[in-house]
PDB file of C-alpha atoms in Angstrom:
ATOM      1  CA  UNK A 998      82.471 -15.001 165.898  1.00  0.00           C
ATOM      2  CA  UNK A 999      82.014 -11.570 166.371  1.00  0.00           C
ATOM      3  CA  UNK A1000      78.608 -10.137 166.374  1.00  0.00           C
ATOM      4  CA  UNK A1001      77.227  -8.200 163.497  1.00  0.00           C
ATOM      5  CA  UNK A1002      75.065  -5.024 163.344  1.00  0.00           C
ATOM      6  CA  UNK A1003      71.897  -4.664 161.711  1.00  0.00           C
ATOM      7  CA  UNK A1004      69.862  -1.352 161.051  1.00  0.00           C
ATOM      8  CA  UNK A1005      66.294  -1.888 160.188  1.00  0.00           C
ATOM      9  CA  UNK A1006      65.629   1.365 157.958  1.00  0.00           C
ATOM     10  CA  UNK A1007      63.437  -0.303 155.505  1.00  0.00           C
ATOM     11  CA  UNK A1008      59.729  -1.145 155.450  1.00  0.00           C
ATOM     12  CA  UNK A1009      61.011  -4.989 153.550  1.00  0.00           C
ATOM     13  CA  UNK A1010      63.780  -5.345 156.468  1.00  0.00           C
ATOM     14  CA  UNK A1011      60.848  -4.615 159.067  1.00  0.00           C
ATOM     15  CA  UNK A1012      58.190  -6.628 157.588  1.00  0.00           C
ATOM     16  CA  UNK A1013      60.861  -9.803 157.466  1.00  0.00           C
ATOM     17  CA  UNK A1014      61.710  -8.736 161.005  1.00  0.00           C
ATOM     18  CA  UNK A1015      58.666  -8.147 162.709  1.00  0.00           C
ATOM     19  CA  UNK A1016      57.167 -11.281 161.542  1.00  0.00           C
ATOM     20  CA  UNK A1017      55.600 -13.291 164.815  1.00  0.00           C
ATOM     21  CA  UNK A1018      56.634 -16.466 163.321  1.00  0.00           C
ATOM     22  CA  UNK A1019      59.894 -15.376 162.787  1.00  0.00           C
ATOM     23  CA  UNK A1020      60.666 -13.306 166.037  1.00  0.00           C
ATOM     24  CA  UNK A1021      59.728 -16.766 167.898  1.00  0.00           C
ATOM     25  CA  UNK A1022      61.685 -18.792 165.011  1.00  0.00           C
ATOM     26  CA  UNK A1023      64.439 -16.967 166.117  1.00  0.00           C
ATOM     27  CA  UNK A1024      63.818 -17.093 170.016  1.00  0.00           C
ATOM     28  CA  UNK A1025      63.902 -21.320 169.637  1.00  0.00           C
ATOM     29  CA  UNK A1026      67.501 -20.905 168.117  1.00  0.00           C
ATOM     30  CA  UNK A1027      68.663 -18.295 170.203  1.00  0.00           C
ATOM     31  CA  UNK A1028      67.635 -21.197 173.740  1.00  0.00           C
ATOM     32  CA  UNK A1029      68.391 -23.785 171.578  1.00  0.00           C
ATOM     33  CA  UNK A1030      71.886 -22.586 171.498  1.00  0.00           C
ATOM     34  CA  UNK A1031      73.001 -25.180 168.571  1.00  0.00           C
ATOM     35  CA  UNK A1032      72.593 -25.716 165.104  1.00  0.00           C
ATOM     36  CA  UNK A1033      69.347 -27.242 164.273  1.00  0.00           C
ATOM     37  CA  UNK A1034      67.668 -28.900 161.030  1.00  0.00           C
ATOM     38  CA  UNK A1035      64.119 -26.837 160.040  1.00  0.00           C
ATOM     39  CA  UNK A1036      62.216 -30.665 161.433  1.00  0.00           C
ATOM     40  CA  UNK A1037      63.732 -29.858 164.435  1.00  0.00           C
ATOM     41  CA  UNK A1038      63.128 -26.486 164.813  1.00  0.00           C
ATOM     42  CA  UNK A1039      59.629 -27.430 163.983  1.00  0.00           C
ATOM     43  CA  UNK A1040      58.931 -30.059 166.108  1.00  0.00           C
ATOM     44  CA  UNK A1041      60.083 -27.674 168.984  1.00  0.00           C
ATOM     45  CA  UNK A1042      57.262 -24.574 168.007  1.00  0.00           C
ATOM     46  CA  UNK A1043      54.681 -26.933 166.831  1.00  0.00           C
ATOM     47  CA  UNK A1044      54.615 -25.862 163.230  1.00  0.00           C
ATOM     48  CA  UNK A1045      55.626 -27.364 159.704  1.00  0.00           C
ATOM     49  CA  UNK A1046      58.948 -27.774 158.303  1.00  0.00           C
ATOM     50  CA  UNK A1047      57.853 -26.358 155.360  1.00  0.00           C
ATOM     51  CA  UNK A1048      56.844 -23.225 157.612  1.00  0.00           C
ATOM     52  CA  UNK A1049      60.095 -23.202 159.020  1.00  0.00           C
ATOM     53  CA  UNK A1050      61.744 -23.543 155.789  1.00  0.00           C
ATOM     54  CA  UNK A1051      59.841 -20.731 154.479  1.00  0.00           C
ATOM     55  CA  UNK A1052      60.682 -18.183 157.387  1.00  0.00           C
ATOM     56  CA  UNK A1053      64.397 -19.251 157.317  1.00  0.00           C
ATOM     57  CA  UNK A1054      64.540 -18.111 153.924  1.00  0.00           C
ATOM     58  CA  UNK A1055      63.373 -15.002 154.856  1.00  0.00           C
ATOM     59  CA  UNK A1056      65.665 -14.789 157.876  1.00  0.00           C
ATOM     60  CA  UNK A1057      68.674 -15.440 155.605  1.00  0.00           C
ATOM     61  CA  UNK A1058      67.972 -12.217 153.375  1.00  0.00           C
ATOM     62  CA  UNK A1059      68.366 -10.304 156.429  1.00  0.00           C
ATOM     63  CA  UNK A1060      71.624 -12.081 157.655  1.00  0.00           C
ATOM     64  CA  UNK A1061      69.889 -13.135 160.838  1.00  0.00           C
ATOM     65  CA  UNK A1062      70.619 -17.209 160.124  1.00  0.00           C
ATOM     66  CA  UNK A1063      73.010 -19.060 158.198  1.00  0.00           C
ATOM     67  CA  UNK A1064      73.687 -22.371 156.981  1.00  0.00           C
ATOM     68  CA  UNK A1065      75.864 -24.096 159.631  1.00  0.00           C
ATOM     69  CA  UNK A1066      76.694 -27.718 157.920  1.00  0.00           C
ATOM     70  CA  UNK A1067      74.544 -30.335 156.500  1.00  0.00           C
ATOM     71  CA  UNK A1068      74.514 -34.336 157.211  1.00  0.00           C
ATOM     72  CA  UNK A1069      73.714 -36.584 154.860  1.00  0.00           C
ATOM     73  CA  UNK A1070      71.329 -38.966 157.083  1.00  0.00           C
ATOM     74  CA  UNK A1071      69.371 -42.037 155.378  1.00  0.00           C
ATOM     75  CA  UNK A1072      69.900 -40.925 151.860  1.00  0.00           C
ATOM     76  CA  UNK A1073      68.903 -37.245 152.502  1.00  0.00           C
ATOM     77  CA  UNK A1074      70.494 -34.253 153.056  1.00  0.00           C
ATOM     78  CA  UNK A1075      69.994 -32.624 156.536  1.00  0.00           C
ATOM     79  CA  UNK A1076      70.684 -29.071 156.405  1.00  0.00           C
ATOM     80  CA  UNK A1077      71.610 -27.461 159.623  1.00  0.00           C
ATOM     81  CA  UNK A1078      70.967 -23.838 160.594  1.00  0.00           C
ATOM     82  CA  UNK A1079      72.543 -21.390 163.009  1.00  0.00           C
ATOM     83  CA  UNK A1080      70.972 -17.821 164.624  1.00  0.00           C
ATOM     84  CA  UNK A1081      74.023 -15.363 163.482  1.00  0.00           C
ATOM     85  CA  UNK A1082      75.174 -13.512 166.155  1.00  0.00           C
ATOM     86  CA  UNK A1083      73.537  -9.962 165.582  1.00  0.00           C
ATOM     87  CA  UNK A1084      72.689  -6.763 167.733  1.00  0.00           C
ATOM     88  CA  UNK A1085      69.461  -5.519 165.741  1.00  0.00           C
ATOM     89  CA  UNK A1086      68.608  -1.868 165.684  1.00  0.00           C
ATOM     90  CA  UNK A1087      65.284  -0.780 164.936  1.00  0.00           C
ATOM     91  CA  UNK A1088      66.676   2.954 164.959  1.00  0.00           C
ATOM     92  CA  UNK A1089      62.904   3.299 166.774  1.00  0.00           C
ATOM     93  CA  UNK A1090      64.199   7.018 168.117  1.00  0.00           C
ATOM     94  CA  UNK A1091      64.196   8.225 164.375  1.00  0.00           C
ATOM     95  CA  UNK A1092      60.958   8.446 163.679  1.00  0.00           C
ATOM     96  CA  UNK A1093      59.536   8.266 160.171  1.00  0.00           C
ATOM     97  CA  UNK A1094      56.483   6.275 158.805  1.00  0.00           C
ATOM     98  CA  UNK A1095      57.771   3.330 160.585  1.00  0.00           C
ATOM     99  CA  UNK A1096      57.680   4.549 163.993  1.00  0.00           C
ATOM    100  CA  UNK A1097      54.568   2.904 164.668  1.00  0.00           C
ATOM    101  CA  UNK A1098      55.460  -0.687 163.600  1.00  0.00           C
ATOM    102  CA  UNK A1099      58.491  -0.334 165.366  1.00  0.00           C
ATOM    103  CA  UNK A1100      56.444   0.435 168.589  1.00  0.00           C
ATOM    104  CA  UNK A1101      54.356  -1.695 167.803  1.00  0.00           C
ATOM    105  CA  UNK A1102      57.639  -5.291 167.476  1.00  0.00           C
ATOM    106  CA  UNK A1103      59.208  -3.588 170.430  1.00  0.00           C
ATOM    107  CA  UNK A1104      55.778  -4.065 172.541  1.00  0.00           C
ATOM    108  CA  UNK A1105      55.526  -8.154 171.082  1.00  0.00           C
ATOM    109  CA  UNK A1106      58.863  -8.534 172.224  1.00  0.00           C
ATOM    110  CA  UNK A1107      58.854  -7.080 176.012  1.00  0.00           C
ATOM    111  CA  UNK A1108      54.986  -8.863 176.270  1.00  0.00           C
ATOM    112  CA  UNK A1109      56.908 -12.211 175.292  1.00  0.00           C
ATOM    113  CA  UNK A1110      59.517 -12.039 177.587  1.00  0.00           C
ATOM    114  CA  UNK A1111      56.953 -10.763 180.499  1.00  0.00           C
ATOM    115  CA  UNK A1112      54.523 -13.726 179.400  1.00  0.00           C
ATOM    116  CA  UNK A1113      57.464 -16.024 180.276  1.00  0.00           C
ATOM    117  CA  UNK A1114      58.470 -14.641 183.564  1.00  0.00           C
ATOM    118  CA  UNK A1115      54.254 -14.571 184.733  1.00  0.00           C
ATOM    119  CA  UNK A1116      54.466 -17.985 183.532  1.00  0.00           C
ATOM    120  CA  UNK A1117      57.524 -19.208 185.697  1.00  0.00           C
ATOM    121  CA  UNK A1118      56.777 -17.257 188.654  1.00  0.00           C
ATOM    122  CA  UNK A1119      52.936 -19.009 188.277  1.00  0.00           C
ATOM    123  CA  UNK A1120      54.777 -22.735 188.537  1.00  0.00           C
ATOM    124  CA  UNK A1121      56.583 -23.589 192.018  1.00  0.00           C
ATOM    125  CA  UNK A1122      60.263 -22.916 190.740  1.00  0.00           C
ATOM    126  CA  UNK A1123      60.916 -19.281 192.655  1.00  0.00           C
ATOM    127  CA  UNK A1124      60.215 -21.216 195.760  1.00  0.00           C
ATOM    128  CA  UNK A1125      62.183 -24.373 195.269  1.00  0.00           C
ATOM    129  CA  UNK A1126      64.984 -22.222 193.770  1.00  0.00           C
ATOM    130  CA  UNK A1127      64.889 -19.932 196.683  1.00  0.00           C
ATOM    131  CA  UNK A1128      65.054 -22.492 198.916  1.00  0.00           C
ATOM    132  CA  UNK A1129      67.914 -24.125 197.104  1.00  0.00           C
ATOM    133  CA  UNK A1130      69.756 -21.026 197.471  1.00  0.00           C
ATOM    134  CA  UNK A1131      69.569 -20.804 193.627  1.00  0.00           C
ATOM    135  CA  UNK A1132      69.339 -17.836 191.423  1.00  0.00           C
ATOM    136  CA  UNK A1133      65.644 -17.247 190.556  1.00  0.00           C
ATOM    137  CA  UNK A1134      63.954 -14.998 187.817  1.00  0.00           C
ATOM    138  CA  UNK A1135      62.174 -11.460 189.086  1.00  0.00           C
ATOM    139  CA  UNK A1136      61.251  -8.265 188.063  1.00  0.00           C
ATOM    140  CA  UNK A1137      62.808  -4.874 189.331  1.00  0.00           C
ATOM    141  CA  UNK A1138      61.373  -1.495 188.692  1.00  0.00           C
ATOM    142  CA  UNK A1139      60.531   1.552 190.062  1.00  0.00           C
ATOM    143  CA  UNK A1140      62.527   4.841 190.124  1.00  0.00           C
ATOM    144  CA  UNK A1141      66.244   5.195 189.906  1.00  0.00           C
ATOM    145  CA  UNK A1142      68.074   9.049 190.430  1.00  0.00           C
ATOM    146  CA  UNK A1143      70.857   9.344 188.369  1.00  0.00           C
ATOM    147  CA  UNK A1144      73.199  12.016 186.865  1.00  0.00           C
ATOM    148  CA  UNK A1145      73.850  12.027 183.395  1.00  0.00           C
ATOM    149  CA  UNK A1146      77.465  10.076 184.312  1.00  0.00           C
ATOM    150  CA  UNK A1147      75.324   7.416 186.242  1.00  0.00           C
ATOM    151  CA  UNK A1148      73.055   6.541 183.806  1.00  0.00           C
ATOM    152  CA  UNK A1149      75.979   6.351 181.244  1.00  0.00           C
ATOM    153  CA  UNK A1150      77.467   4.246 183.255  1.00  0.00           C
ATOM    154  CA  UNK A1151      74.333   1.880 184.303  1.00  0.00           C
ATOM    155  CA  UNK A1152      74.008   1.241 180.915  1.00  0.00           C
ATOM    156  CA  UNK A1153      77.534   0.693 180.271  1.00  0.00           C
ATOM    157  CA  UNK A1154      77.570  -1.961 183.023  1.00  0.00           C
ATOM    158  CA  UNK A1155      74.048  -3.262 181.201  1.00  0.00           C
ATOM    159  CA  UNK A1156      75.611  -3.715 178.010  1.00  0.00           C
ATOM    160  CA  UNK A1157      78.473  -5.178 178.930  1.00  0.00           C
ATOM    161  CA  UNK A1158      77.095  -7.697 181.328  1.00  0.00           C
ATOM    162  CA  UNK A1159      74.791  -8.509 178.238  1.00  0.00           C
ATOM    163  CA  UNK A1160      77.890  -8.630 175.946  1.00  0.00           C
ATOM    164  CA  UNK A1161      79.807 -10.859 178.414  1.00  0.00           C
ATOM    165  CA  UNK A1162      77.239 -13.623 178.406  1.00  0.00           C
ATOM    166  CA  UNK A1163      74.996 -13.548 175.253  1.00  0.00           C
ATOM    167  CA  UNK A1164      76.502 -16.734 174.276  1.00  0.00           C
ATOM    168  CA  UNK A1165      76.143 -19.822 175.491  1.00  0.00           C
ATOM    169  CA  UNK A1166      78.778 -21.378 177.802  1.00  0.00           C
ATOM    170  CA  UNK A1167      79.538 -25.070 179.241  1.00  0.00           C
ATOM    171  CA  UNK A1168      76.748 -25.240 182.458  1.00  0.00           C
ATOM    172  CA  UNK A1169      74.690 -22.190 181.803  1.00  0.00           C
ATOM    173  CA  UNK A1170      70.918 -22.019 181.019  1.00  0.00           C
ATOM    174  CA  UNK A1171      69.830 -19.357 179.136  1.00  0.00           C
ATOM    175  CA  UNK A1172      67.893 -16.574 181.080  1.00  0.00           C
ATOM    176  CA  UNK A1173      65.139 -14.471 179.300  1.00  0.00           C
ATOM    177  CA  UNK A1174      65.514 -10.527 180.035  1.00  0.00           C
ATOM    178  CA  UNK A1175      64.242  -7.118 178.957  1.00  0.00           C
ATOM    179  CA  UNK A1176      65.992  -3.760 180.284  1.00  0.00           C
ATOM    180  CA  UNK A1177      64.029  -0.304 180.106  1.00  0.00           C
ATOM    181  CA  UNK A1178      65.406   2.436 181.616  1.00  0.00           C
ATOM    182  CA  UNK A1179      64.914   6.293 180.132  1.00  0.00           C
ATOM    183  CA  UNK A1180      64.796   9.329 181.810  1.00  0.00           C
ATOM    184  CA  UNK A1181      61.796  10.837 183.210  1.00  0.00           C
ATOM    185  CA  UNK A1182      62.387  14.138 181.583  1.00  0.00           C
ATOM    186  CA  UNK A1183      59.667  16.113 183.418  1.00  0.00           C
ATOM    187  CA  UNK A1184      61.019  16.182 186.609  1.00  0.00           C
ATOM    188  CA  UNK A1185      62.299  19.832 187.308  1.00  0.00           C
ATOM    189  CA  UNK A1186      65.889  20.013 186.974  1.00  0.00           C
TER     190      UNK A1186
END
């Protein structure tokens, strides 16, 4: 299926958005990589169904999930829900009364994925993966010189990387990221 496009340009498309709940409703579908019933989905984060069921509704309005299938299993209807494949643009370099929100979702979602990389670089796996010869998770930064065609193309080479795998595939594991890269525009040209 080819992914979709949504611009978040309303203050009702970020307040559905932004939503904690929702952002790690949507997570748990996104590693769960399969359809999944709103029980299941709420077993997995600890919450209600009814919770779930709630926040999926909300989800649909913005095209984010769909209904995948339902299963009729012991006399009731299981109905089985799927993230829809969707780059989501929070236009955050426009400005506007929503700026701040908008800084505010992008911040929750870089602390989330950093919260899961201190938490698997606290537990023994880098060192039994590097030993294993095994790809491990780490963090890169620092300061990168690049012309204008360079940093096109790093994040041409980004995206596409990102593009190339963002769906799941027979024998991968799904690996948590976040990419920052902007130029540091007070350096004398």
């Amino acid at each position: 299926m080819a992914k979709k496009t949504l611009d978040i340009t309303t203050r009702e498309q970020l307040d559905v958005y932004m939503n904690p709940q929702r952002q790690r409703l949507l997570h748990e579908m996104q590693v769960l990589a399969r359809p999944a019933t709103c029980k299941q989905l709420a077993d997995a984060m600890g919450i209600s169904a009814s919770s779930v069921t709630h926040h999926m509704k909300k989800l649909e309005s913005l095209g984010l999930v769909e209904l995948d299938h339902t299963e009729v299993i012991r006399g009731i209807t299981a109905r089985y829900w799927r993230a829809v494949p969707t780059d989501v643009s929070l236009r955050a370099n426009e400005g506007g009364d929503l700026q701040e929100e908008k800084m505010f979702l992008v911040d929750y979602l870089n602390q989330q994925v950093f919260a899961g990389l201190r938490a698997y670089t606290a537990s023994d796996a880098v060192e039994r993966e590097k030993e294993l010869g095994l790809a491990h998770g780490e963090l890169l930064s620092g300061v990168m010189y690049l012309t204008e065609d360079a940093a096109r193309e790093f994040q041409d080479v980004v995206r596409a990387f990102v593009e190339k795998y963002d769906q799941p595939q027979e024998g991968a594991v799904p690996w948590e990221f976040s990419v920052a890269c902007y130029p540091h525009r007070s350096f004398p040209t």
